[in-house]
Coordinates of C-alpha atoms in Angstrom, one line a residue:
X1 CA 56.5 -12.5 -21.6
X2 CA 53.3 -10.7 -22.5
X3 CA 53.9 -7.8 -24.9
X4 CA 51.9 -4.6 -24.9
X5 CA 50.4 -5.6 -28.3
X6 CA 48.8 -8.8 -26.9
X7 CA 47.6 -7.3 -23.6
X8 CA 45.4 -4.7 -25.3
X9 CA 43.0 -7.1 -27.1
X10 CA 42.7 -9.2 -24.0
X11 CA 41.7 -6.2 -21.9
X12 CA 39.2 -5.2 -24.5
X13 CA 37.7 -8.7 -24.4
X14 CA 37.5 -8.7 -20.6
X15 CA 35.9 -5.2 -20.6
X16 CA 33.4 -6.2 -23.2
X17 CA 32.5 -9.4 -21.3
X18 CA 32.2 -7.4 -18.1
X19 CA 29.8 -4.9 -19.7
X20 CA 27.7 -7.7 -21.1
X21 CA 27.6 -9.5 -17.8
X22 CA 26.6 -6.2 -16.1
X23 CA 23.8 -5.6 -18.6
X24 CA 22.6 -9.2 -18.1
X25 CA 22.7 -8.7 -14.4
X26 CA 20.7 -5.5 -14.7
X27 CA 18.1 -7.4 -16.8
X28 CA 17.9 -10.2 -14.2
X29 CA 17.6 -7.7 -11.3
X30 CA 14.8 -5.9 -13.2
X31 CA 13.1 -9.1 -14.1
X32 CA 13.1 -10.2 -10.4
X33 CA 11.9 -6.8 -9.5
X34 CA 9.0 -6.9 -11.9
X35 CA 7.9 -10.5 -11.4
X36 CA 8.7 -11.0 -7.8
X37 CA 9.3 -7.8 -5.8
X38 CA 6.7 -5.7 -7.4
X39 CA 4.5 -8.4 -8.9
X40 CA 1.3 -7.3 -7.0
X41 CA 1.8 -3.7 -8.1
X42 CA 2.1 -4.6 -11.7
X43 CA -0.9 -6.9 -11.6
X44 CA -2.9 -4.0 -10.2
X45 CA -1.7 -1.8 -13.1
X46 CA -2.6 -4.4 -15.7
X47 CA -6.2 -4.3 -14.4
X48 CA -6.3 -0.7 -15.3
X49 CA -6.2 -1.7 -19.0
X50 CA -9.6 -1.2 -20.6
X51 CA -11.0 -4.1 -22.6
X52 CA -13.1 -3.1 -25.6
X53 CA -15.6 -5.6 -27.2
X54 CA -17.7 -4.8 -30.2
X55 CA -20.4 -7.2 -31.4
X56 CA -20.3 -8.0 -35.1
X57 CA -23.9 -8.8 -36.1
X58 CA -24.6 -11.7 -38.5
X59 CA -27.4 -11.6 -41.1
X60 CA -30.5 -13.6 -40.5
X61 CA -31.1 -16.3 -43.1
X62 CA -33.8 -16.2 -45.8
X63 CA -36.9 -18.3 -46.4
X64 CA -37.6 -19.5 -49.9
X65 CA -40.4 -21.5 -51.5
X66 CA -40.2 -24.9 -53.2
X67 CA -38.9 -23.2 -56.4
X68 CA -36.4 -21.0 -54.7
X69 CA -38.4 -17.8 -54.7
X70 CA -37.6 -15.6 -51.7
X71 CA -40.4 -15.2 -49.2
X72 CA -38.4 -13.6 -46.4
X73 CA -35.0 -12.0 -46.2
X74 CA -33.0 -9.5 -44.2
X75 CA -31.8 -6.3 -45.9
X76 CA -29.7 -3.4 -44.7
X77 CA -31.4 0.0 -44.6
X78 CA -30.1 3.4 -43.5
X79 CA -31.5 6.1 -41.3
X80 CA -30.4 9.5 -42.4
X81 CA -29.8 12.6 -40.2
X82 CA -28.1 16.0 -40.6
X83 CA -25.9 18.2 -38.4
X84 CA -27.2 21.8 -38.9
X85 CA -24.2 23.1 -36.9
X86 CA -21.7 21.6 -39.3
X87 CA -23.7 23.0 -42.3
X88 CA -23.5 26.4 -40.7
X89 CA -19.8 26.3 -40.0
X90 CA -19.0 25.1 -43.6
X91 CA -21.2 27.8 -45.1
X92 CA -19.5 30.5 -42.9
X93 CA -16.0 29.5 -43.8
X94 CA -15.1 32.0 -46.5
X95 CA -11.5 30.7 -46.8
X96 CA -12.5 27.1 -47.5
X97 CA -16.0 27.0 -48.8
X98 CA -17.6 23.6 -49.4
X99 CA -17.2 22.1 -52.8
X100 CA -21.0 21.5 -52.9
X101 CA -22.8 24.5 -51.4
X102 CA -25.7 23.8 -49.1
X103 CA -28.2 25.4 -51.5
X104 CA -27.2 22.8 -54.2
X105 CA -26.5 19.9 -51.8
X106 CA -30.0 20.2 -50.1
X107 CA -31.6 20.0 -53.5
X108 CA -29.7 16.8 -54.4
X109 CA -30.3 15.3 -51.0
X110 CA -34.0 16.0 -51.3
X111 CA -34.3 14.5 -54.8
X112 CA -32.6 11.3 -53.7
X113 CA -34.6 10.9 -50.5
X114 CA -37.9 11.8 -52.2
X115 CA -38.6 14.8 -50.0
X116 CA -39.2 18.5 -50.7
X117 CA -36.0 20.6 -51.0
X118 CA -37.6 23.8 -49.7
X119 CA -39.0 22.0 -46.7
X120 CA -35.6 20.5 -45.9
X121 CA -33.9 23.9 -46.0
X122 CA -36.6 25.4 -43.9
X123 CA -36.2 22.7 -41.3
X124 CA -32.4 23.3 -41.1
X125 CA -32.9 27.0 -40.8
X126 CA -35.5 26.6 -38.0
X127 CA -33.1 24.3 -36.1
X128 CA -30.3 26.8 -36.4
X129 CA -32.6 29.7 -35.4
X130 CA -33.6 27.7 -32.3
X131 CA -30.0 26.7 -31.5
X132 CA -27.0 27.6 -33.7
X133 CA -25.1 24.6 -32.2
X134 CA -27.8 22.1 -33.0
X135 CA -26.3 18.8 -34.2
X136 CA -29.2 16.6 -34.8
X137 CA -32.0 16.7 -37.4
X138 CA -33.6 13.4 -38.3
X139 CA -34.5 12.9 -42.0
X140 CA -35.7 9.7 -43.7
X141 CA -35.6 6.2 -42.1
X142 CA -35.2 3.0 -44.0
X143 CA -33.2 4.2 -47.1
X144 CA -32.2 1.5 -49.5
X145 CA -28.6 0.6 -50.2
X146 CA -29.0 2.2 -53.7
X147 CA -30.0 5.5 -52.2
X148 CA -27.2 5.2 -49.6
X149 CA -24.7 4.9 -52.4
X150 CA -26.1 7.9 -54.2
X151 CA -26.0 10.1 -51.1
X152 CA -22.5 8.9 -50.3
X153 CA -21.3 10.0 -53.7
X154 CA -22.3 13.6 -52.8
X155 CA -19.4 13.6 -50.4
X156 CA -21.2 15.5 -47.7
X157 CA -20.6 13.0 -44.9
X158 CA -19.3 15.8 -42.7
X159 CA -22.9 16.7 -41.9
X160 CA -25.0 13.9 -43.4
X161 CA -24.8 10.7 -41.4
X162 CA -26.5 7.4 -42.4
X163 CA -26.8 4.8 -39.7
X164 CA -27.2 1.2 -41.0
X165 CA -29.6 -1.3 -39.5
X166 CA -31.0 -4.6 -40.6
X167 CA -34.7 -5.1 -41.3
X168 CA -36.8 -8.1 -42.2
X169 CA -38.7 -7.9 -45.4
X170 CA -41.2 -10.1 -47.1
X171 CA -41.0 -9.5 -50.9
X172 CA -44.4 -11.2 -51.6
X173 CA -46.3 -9.3 -48.9
X174 CA -49.2 -11.3 -47.5
X175 CA -48.4 -14.4 -49.6
X176 CA -47.7 -17.2 -47.0
X177 CA -47.7 -14.5 -44.3
X178 CA -49.7 -16.8 -42.0
X179 CA -47.0 -19.5 -42.4
X180 CA -43.9 -17.2 -42.3
X181 CA -44.7 -15.4 -39.1
X182 CA -42.9 -12.2 -38.1
X183 CA -40.2 -10.7 -35.9
X184 CA -40.8 -8.2 -33.1
X185 CA -39.0 -4.9 -32.7
X186 CA -36.0 -6.6 -31.1
X187 CA -35.6 -9.0 -34.0
X188 CA -37.0 -11.9 -32.0
X189 CA -39.1 -14.5 -33.9
X190 CA -42.7 -14.6 -32.6
X191 CA -44.4 -17.3 -34.6
X192 CA -44.6 -19.2 -37.9
X193 CA -41.5 -20.5 -39.8
X194 CA -39.5 -17.6 -38.4
X195 CA -39.9 -19.2 -34.9
X196 CA -40.2 -22.9 -35.9
X197 CA -36.9 -22.8 -37.8
X198 CA -35.0 -20.3 -35.6
X199 CA -32.1 -22.7 -35.3
X200 CA -31.4 -22.5 -39.0
X201 CA -32.3 -18.9 -39.6
X202 CA -30.6 -17.3 -36.6
X203 CA -27.1 -15.9 -37.2
X204 CA -24.2 -16.2 -34.8
X205 CA -22.7 -12.8 -34.0
X206 CA -19.0 -12.3 -34.1
X207 CA -16.8 -10.1 -31.9
X208 CA -14.0 -7.6 -32.3
X209 CA -11.9 -6.9 -29.2
X210 CA -8.8 -5.0 -28.1
X211 CA -7.3 -3.4 -25.0
X212 CA -6.3 0.1 -24.2
X213 CA -4.1 1.6 -21.5
X214 CA -4.7 4.7 -19.3
X215 CA -4.3 7.1 -22.2
X216 CA -6.7 5.1 -24.4
X217 CA -3.8 3.9 -26.5
X218 CA -4.4 0.5 -28.1
X219 CA -2.1 -2.1 -26.7
X220 CA -0.2 -3.8 -29.6
X221 CA -1.1 -7.4 -30.0
X222 CA -4.3 -7.2 -28.0
X223 CA -6.6 -7.0 -31.0
X224 CA -8.7 -10.0 -32.0
X225 CA -11.6 -10.6 -34.3
X226 CA -14.1 -13.5 -34.6
X227 CA -16.2 -13.1 -37.7
X228 CA -20.0 -13.4 -37.6
X229 CA -21.7 -16.4 -39.2
X230 CA -24.9 -15.6 -41.1
X231 CA -28.1 -17.7 -40.7
X232 CA -29.0 -20.4 -43.1
X233 CA -31.7 -20.5 -45.8
X234 CA -34.9 -22.4 -45.1
X235 CA -36.6 -23.9 -48.1
X236 CA -40.3 -24.6 -47.7
X237 CA -42.4 -27.2 -49.5
X238 CA -44.9 -24.5 -50.4
X239 CA -45.3 -23.3 -54.0
X240 CA -45.7 -19.6 -53.7
X241 CA -47.6 -19.2 -57.0
X242 CA -50.2 -21.8 -55.9
X243 CA -50.3 -20.2 -52.4
X244 CA -51.0 -16.8 -54.0
X245 CA -53.9 -18.2 -56.0
X246 CA -55.4 -20.1 -53.1
X247 CA -55.2 -17.0 -50.9
X248 CA -57.0 -14.8 -53.5
X249 CA -59.5 -17.5 -54.2
X250 CA -60.5 -18.3 -50.6
X251 CA -60.7 -14.6 -49.8
X252 CA -63.2 -14.1 -52.6
X253 CA -65.2 -17.3 -51.8
X254 CA -65.4 -16.6 -48.1
X255 CA -66.6 -13.1 -48.6
X256 CA -69.1 -14.2 -51.2
X257 CA -70.5 -16.8 -48.8
X258 CA -70.6 -14.2 -46.0
X259 CA -68.2 -16.3 -43.9
X260 CA -65.9 -15.0 -41.1
X261 CA -62.9 -16.8 -42.7
X262 CA -61.7 -19.7 -44.9
X263 CA -58.8 -21.9 -45.5
X264 CA -57.3 -24.1 -48.2
X265 CA -54.8 -26.9 -47.6
X266 CA -53.1 -28.8 -50.4
X267 CA -51.0 -31.9 -49.6
X268 CA -48.9 -34.1 -52.0
X269 CA -50.2 -37.7 -51.6
X270 CA -46.9 -39.5 -52.2
X271 CA -44.8 -37.4 -49.9
X272 CA -47.0 -35.6 -47.3
X273 CA -45.5 -32.3 -48.4
X274 CA -47.8 -29.3 -47.9
X275 CA -47.9 -27.4 -51.2
X276 CA -50.3 -24.7 -50.1
X277 CA -51.7 -23.6 -46.8
X278 CA -53.8 -20.5 -47.5
X279 CA -56.3 -18.7 -45.3
X280 CA -58.4 -15.6 -45.1
X281 CA -58.1 -13.2 -43.3
X282 CA -54.4 -13.2 -43.1
X283 CA -51.6 -10.7 -42.5
X284 CA -48.8 -9.0 -44.3
X285 CA -45.6 -9.4 -42.1
X286 CA -44.3 -6.2 -43.6
X287 CA -47.2 -4.2 -42.0
X288 CA -48.7 -6.0 -39.0
X289 CA -50.6 -2.9 -37.9
X290 CA -52.8 -3.2 -41.0
X291 CA -54.4 -6.4 -39.7
X292 CA -56.0 -7.7 -36.5
X293 CA -53.7 -9.5 -34.0
X294 CA -56.0 -12.5 -34.4
X295 CA -54.5 -13.0 -37.9
X296 CA -50.8 -12.8 -36.8
X297 CA -50.6 -16.6 -36.6
X298 CA -52.0 -19.5 -38.7
X299 CA -55.5 -20.5 -37.9
X300 CA -54.9 -23.6 -40.0
X301 CA -52.7 -25.1 -37.4
X302 CA -54.2 -23.6 -34.3
X303 CA -58.0 -23.8 -34.7
X304 CA -59.6 -27.2 -33.9
X305 CA -63.0 -28.1 -35.2
X306 CA -65.3 -31.1 -35.2
X307 CA -64.7 -32.6 -38.6
X308 CA -68.3 -33.9 -39.0
X309 CA -69.1 -36.1 -42.0
X310 CA -65.6 -36.0 -43.4
X311 CA -64.6 -38.6 -40.8
X312 CA -67.3 -41.0 -41.8
X313 CA -64.7 -42.5 -44.0
X314 CA -62.7 -43.4 -40.9
X315 CA -65.7 -45.1 -39.4
X316 CA -66.1 -47.0 -42.7
X317 CA -62.5 -48.2 -42.5
X318 CA -62.9 -49.5 -39.0
X319 CA -66.1 -51.6 -39.8
X320 CA -64.7 -52.9 -43.1
X321 CA -61.6 -54.2 -41.4
X322 CA -63.1 -55.4 -38.1
X323 CA -66.8 -56.3 -38.7
X324 CA -66.8 -57.9 -42.2
X325 CA -68.7 -55.0 -43.7
X326 CA -68.2 -54.4 -47.5
X327 CA -69.2 -51.5 -49.7
X328 CA -72.6 -53.1 -50.4
X329 CA -73.3 -55.6 -47.6
X330 CA -74.7 -55.9 -45.0
X331 CA -77.2 -53.1 -45.1
X332 CA -78.8 -51.2 -42.2
X333 CA -82.3 -49.8 -41.9
X334 CA -82.2 -46.0 -41.3
X335 CA -84.7 -43.3 -41.3
X336 CA -83.9 -39.6 -40.9
X337 CA -84.7 -39.5 -37.2
X338 CA -84.3 -42.3 -34.8
X339 CA -84.1 -42.8 -31.0
X340 CA -81.8 -45.6 -29.9
X341 CA -82.3 -48.0 -27.0
X342 CA -80.0 -46.1 -24.7
X343 CA -82.0 -42.9 -25.2
X344 CA -79.7 -41.3 -27.8
X345 CA -81.4 -39.4 -30.6
X346 CA -79.8 -39.1 -34.0
X347 CA -81.0 -37.0 -36.9
X348 CA -80.0 -36.8 -40.6
X349 CA -79.5 -33.4 -42.3
X350 CA -82.4 -34.1 -44.6
X351 CA -85.8 -35.7 -44.2
X352 CA -86.2 -39.1 -45.8
X353 CA -88.2 -42.4 -45.4
X354 CA -86.6 -45.5 -44.0
X355 CA -84.0 -46.8 -46.4
X356 CA -82.0 -50.1 -46.3
X357 CA -78.6 -48.4 -46.7
X358 CA -75.4 -50.0 -48.0
X359 CA -72.2 -48.6 -46.5
X360 CA -71.5 -46.8 -49.8
X361 CA -75.0 -45.3 -49.7
X362 CA -74.6 -44.2 -46.1
X363 CA -71.5 -42.2 -47.3
X364 CA -73.1 -40.9 -50.4
X365 CA -76.2 -39.6 -48.6
X366 CA -74.1 -38.8 -45.5
X367 CA -76.6 -40.4 -43.3
X368 CA -75.8 -40.0 -39.6
X369 CA -78.3 -42.6 -38.6
X370 CA -76.9 -45.2 -40.9
X371 CA -73.3 -44.5 -39.9
X372 CA -74.3 -44.8 -36.3
X373 CA -75.6 -48.3 -36.9
X374 CA -72.6 -49.3 -39.0
X375 CA -70.2 -47.8 -36.5
X376 CA -71.5 -49.6 -33.5
X377 CA -70.9 -52.9 -35.2
X378 CA -67.4 -52.6 -33.7
X379 CA -66.5 -51.6 -30.1
X380 CA -65.8 -48.0 -29.1
X381 CA -62.1 -49.0 -28.4
X382 CA -61.7 -50.1 -32.0
X383 CA -63.2 -46.9 -33.4
X384 CA -61.0 -44.9 -31.0
X385 CA -58.0 -46.7 -32.2
X386 CA -58.8 -45.9 -35.9
X387 CA -59.3 -42.2 -35.0
X388 CA -55.8 -42.2 -33.6
X389 CA -54.4 -44.1 -36.6
X390 CA -55.8 -41.4 -38.9
X391 CA -54.1 -38.6 -36.8
X392 CA -56.7 -37.4 -34.3
X393 CA -54.9 -36.2 -31.2
X394 CA -51.5 -35.7 -32.8
X395 CA -49.9 -32.5 -34.1
X396 CA -48.7 -32.5 -37.7
X397 CA -45.5 -30.4 -38.3
X398 CA -44.8 -28.8 -34.9
X399 CA -45.9 -25.4 -36.0
X400 CA -45.7 -22.9 -33.2
X401 CA -48.8 -23.2 -30.9
X402 CA -50.2 -25.9 -33.1
X403 CA -53.0 -27.7 -31.5
X404 CA -53.4 -31.5 -31.5
X405 CA -57.1 -31.4 -31.4
X406 CA -59.1 -33.3 -28.8
X407 CA -60.0 -36.9 -28.5
X408 CA -61.7 -38.2 -25.4
X409 CA -61.1 -41.7 -24.0
X410 CA -63.9 -44.1 -24.5
X411 CA -64.6 -44.1 -20.8
X412 CA -66.0 -40.6 -21.3
X413 CA -68.2 -41.5 -24.2
X414 CA -71.9 -41.1 -23.1
X415 CA -75.0 -42.5 -24.7
X416 CA -75.1 -39.7 -27.3
X417 CA -71.3 -39.5 -28.1
X418 CA -71.3 -43.3 -28.5
X419 CA -73.0 -42.6 -31.8
X420 CA -71.9 -39.0 -32.7
X421 CA -68.3 -40.2 -32.8
X422 CA -69.2 -42.3 -35.8
X423 CA -69.9 -39.2 -37.8
X424 CA -67.2 -36.8 -36.7
X425 CA -68.5 -35.2 -33.5
X426 CA -67.2 -35.2 -29.9
X427 CA -63.6 -34.9 -31.1
X428 CA -61.7 -32.2 -32.9
X429 CA -59.1 -31.9 -35.6
X430 CA -57.3 -29.2 -37.6
X431 CA -57.4 -28.8 -41.4
X432 CA -53.9 -30.3 -41.8
X433 CA -54.9 -33.3 -39.7
X434 CA -57.9 -33.8 -42.0
X435 CA -55.6 -33.5 -45.0
X436 CA -53.3 -36.1 -43.5
X437 CA -56.2 -38.5 -42.9
X438 CA -57.2 -38.4 -46.6
X439 CA -53.5 -38.6 -47.7
X440 CA -53.4 -42.0 -46.1
X441 CA -56.6 -43.1 -48.0
X442 CA -55.2 -41.8 -51.3
X443 CA -51.8 -43.4 -50.7
X444 CA -53.1 -47.0 -50.5
X445 CA -53.5 -46.9 -46.7
X446 CA -49.9 -45.7 -46.0
X447 CA -50.0 -42.5 -43.8
X448 CA -47.0 -40.2 -44.3
X449 CA -46.4 -37.4 -41.8
X450 CA -46.9 -34.0 -43.2
X451 CA -44.0 -31.6 -43.8
X452 CA -43.5 -27.9 -44.5
X453 CA -39.8 -27.6 -44.5
X454 CA -37.7 -29.0 -47.3
X455 CA -34.2 -28.2 -46.1
X456 CA -31.8 -25.8 -44.4
X457 CA -28.8 -24.6 -46.4
X458 CA -25.9 -23.2 -44.3
X459 CA -23.8 -20.2 -45.5
X460 CA -21.0 -22.6 -46.5
X461 CA -23.4 -24.5 -48.8
X462 CA -24.0 -27.5 -46.5
X463 CA -27.6 -28.7 -46.9
X464 CA -29.4 -30.3 -44.0
X465 CA -32.7 -32.0 -44.6
X466 CA -35.1 -32.7 -41.7
X467 CA -35.6 -36.2 -40.6
X468 CA -38.1 -38.0 -42.9
X469 CA -41.7 -37.9 -41.6
X470 CA -42.9 -41.1 -40.1
X471 CA -44.7 -43.5 -42.4
X472 CA -47.1 -46.2 -41.3
X473 CA -49.6 -48.6 -43.1
X474 CA -52.7 -47.8 -41.1
X475 CA -55.3 -49.7 -43.2
X476 CA -55.0 -52.4 -45.7
X477 CA -54.4 -51.4 -49.4
X478 CA -57.7 -53.0 -50.4
X479 CA -59.5 -51.1 -47.7
X480 CA -58.1 -47.9 -49.0
X481 CA -59.1 -48.8 -52.5
X482 CA -62.7 -49.5 -51.4
X483 CA -62.8 -46.2 -49.5
X484 CA -61.5 -44.4 -52.6
X485 CA -64.2 -46.0 -54.8
X486 CA -66.9 -45.0 -52.3
X487 CA -65.6 -41.4 -52.0
X488 CA -65.6 -41.2 -55.8
X489 CA -69.2 -42.2 -55.7
X490 CA -69.9 -39.5 -53.2
X491 CA -68.4 -37.0 -55.7
X492 CA -70.5 -38.4 -58.5
X493 CA -73.8 -39.3 -56.8
X494 CA -73.8 -36.8 -53.9
X495 CA -75.6 -33.5 -53.6
X496 CA -72.6 -31.4 -54.7
X497 CA -71.8 -33.6 -57.8
X498 CA -72.5 -30.9 -60.4
X499 CA -70.5 -28.2 -58.6
X500 CA -67.3 -30.0 -57.8
X501 CA -66.4 -31.9 -61.1
X502 CA -63.0 -31.1 -62.5
X503 CA -63.1 -31.6 -66.3
X504 CA -60.8 -34.5 -67.3
X505 CA -60.2 -35.7 -63.8
X506 CA -61.8 -38.3 -61.6
X507 CA -62.1 -36.9 -58.1
X508 CA -63.2 -37.9 -54.6
X509 CA -65.0 -35.7 -52.1
X510 CA -66.6 -35.7 -48.7
X511 CA -68.2 -32.8 -46.9
X512 CA -68.4 -31.9 -43.2
X513 CA -70.7 -29.6 -41.3
X514 CA -69.5 -28.9 -37.7
X515 CA -71.4 -27.2 -35.0
X516 CA -69.5 -24.4 -33.3
X517 CA -69.2 -24.2 -29.5
X518 CA -70.9 -21.1 -28.0
X519 CA -68.5 -20.9 -25.1
X520 CA -71.3 -21.8 -22.7
X521 CA -71.3 -25.5 -23.0
X522 CA -73.6 -25.6 -26.0
X523 CA -73.5 -24.8 -29.7
X524 CA -74.2 -21.7 -31.8
X525 CA -77.6 -21.7 -33.5
X526 CA -77.9 -21.8 -37.2
X527 CA -74.2 -21.4 -38.1
X528 CA -71.5 -24.0 -38.8
X529 CA -67.9 -24.6 -39.6
X530 CA -68.1 -26.3 -43.0
X531 CA -65.5 -28.3 -44.9
X532 CA -64.9 -30.4 -48.0
X533 CA -62.0 -32.8 -48.6
X534 CA -61.0 -34.9 -51.6
X535 CA -58.2 -36.0 -53.8
X536 CA -57.5 -36.5 -57.5
X537 CA -57.0 -38.2 -59.9
X538 CA -58.8 -41.2 -58.5
X539 CA -56.8 -43.6 -60.9
X540 CA -53.5 -42.1 -59.7
X541 CA -54.0 -39.9 -56.6
X542 CA -51.6 -37.0 -56.5
X543 CA -53.0 -34.2 -54.3
X544 CA -55.4 -33.9 -51.4
X545 CA -57.3 -30.6 -51.1
X546 CA -59.1 -29.4 -48.0
X547 CA -61.4 -26.3 -47.9
X548 CA -63.0 -24.9 -44.9
X549 CA -65.4 -21.9 -44.3
X550 CA -66.0 -20.4 -40.9
X551 CA -69.7 -19.6 -40.4
X552 CA -70.8 -19.1 -44.0
X553 CA -74.2 -17.4 -44.0
X554 CA -75.3 -17.2 -47.7
X555 CA -75.3 -21.0 -47.7
X556 CA -75.0 -22.3 -44.2
X557 CA -74.3 -26.0 -45.0
X558 CA -71.1 -27.6 -46.3
X559 CA -72.4 -27.0 -49.9
X560 CA -70.9 -23.5 -49.4
X561 CA -67.5 -25.0 -49.9
X562 CA -68.2 -26.6 -53.2
X563 CA -67.2 -23.8 -55.5
X564 CA -63.9 -23.2 -53.6
X565 CA -63.1 -26.9 -53.6
X566 CA -63.6 -27.1 -57.3
X567 CA -61.4 -24.1 -58.0
X568 CA -58.7 -25.3 -55.6
X569 CA -58.6 -28.8 -57.1
X570 CA -58.6 -27.5 -60.7
X571 CA -55.7 -25.0 -60.0
X572 CA -53.7 -27.7 -58.2
X573 CA -54.0 -30.0 -61.2
X574 CA -52.9 -27.1 -63.5
X575 CA -50.0 -26.0 -61.4
X576 CA -48.4 -29.4 -61.2
X577 CA -49.5 -30.4 -64.7
X578 CA -51.1 -33.6 -63.5
X579 CA -52.1 -35.9 -66.3
X580 CA -55.9 -36.3 -66.7
X581 CA -57.5 -39.5 -65.7
X582 CA -56.8 -42.3 -68.3
X583 CA -59.4 -44.9 -67.2
X584 CA -63.1 -44.6 -66.8
X585 CA -64.9 -44.8 -63.4
X586 CA -66.1 -48.2 -62.2
X587 CA -69.8 -49.0 -62.2
X588 CA -71.8 -46.8 -59.8
X589 CA -72.3 -48.3 -56.3
X590 CA -75.8 -48.9 -55.1
X591 CA -77.0 -46.8 -52.2
X592 CA -79.8 -49.1 -51.1
X593 CA -80.4 -52.8 -51.0

């Protein structure tokens, strides 16, 4: 028999269970209603949610020189503006006047921004007179972070707004400007290292996102953030101190010689690294409008010229390795003007009687006639092969818009170019290509590809180095040694000997005088593109130096480059503290039989 006392708890349990089941049933019914019955309606409602996405910009990476000095970097600047209306409302509020009255605040603001306080107050007054509800008066653009902090400490943000933006700055101005390149108004790299190493320098933008409902209320849990990744740091092989000196020096020398422009290239023999690549005129990436658009890229890598006599060394290499020619034998008979059997006419730069030239003598006197006779001891195909071995027709570092120069197939060589190709005509090179050719001679015949970029360092510290430049033995070590000895004799016995000597160092040199196309199928009259190349010290070659001048007028021949070459080589030896030569020069080579 169930008593009253036992029935009551049971009833309570049953009632509680019933309530629970009813609630569960209600949830199930509602769930079915939401997910099945009214599914389409709720999907439509969900589409009314507004997605908000905000890009988080990353910072572009920096460019530094071989020693870590910053050449290019991105900095945050601030553009300041005022709201005259808010200033008026604050000044008119007698119950809650501003802690810093406008009369005092305007003076402080003007001092920090470097503007006149009276002018500032007059501008605000004029805006309010024109429109009492005026909310915009632009002030100073490009304020530094330091000034931004000073202004923020005034605590007048209710009417002084400062909009941040990133700008690219080049701390050393025009130093290496021709190499660095620049960004346009949208922040897009246009040329130079900025473009060449965009993959390393460019940041990856982040994103902040969330959703809001109809009433613009943020939906909980919808927020997400992906942080930006800054760009990496590009380290160049260039020494900015040496680069600065070379730019100043070549600007002075080019103007002194009445030239349109000039360049200096310095390459490390054992590595192929470019230590300086200077030119004049050049540009300051901070102020492009101050220079001609023609200077907004590097002429070093984009201007091809006929190398002239500087490539006589390549002809010498070809005949030494393929025709049994040595530095002193056999000899060739050469006057200063000769007409060959095929009708070609070749002239030397100076008038002289017929000499029985050795190969060394032909290089020392830079005789076109003698080199023509030596060069044709081998086939055109052999000479063409040697031109390619020494870099003609190939770009060097992949610089934006870099030209490879021009080399014609031997099938296009006519009666005249059969000979002119022996002394640097009918093909073109750039100054870095010329430097690369002499790097191979100085390096015992091993040609190492040139390089401008040392590494890329990611924001997390990971260092990525470019693939090592290609290396190839293009002539025998003994051939390179003989070429070096002959080129030293050019420096000692040649016409520029007194002007190019570097005290304490044995040097090599070779000049080049290139005719300049007139754009009409011929050449300009009386003006030339002159060059001089060499390396030092002869007993332990460390650096190659190439100097060029575009149409010098004070001295029209390659002798115009002598002073600049001597200064460039001397400074290079000083910068890298290269030990002076420790062994004397070998006996002078005979020019004639």
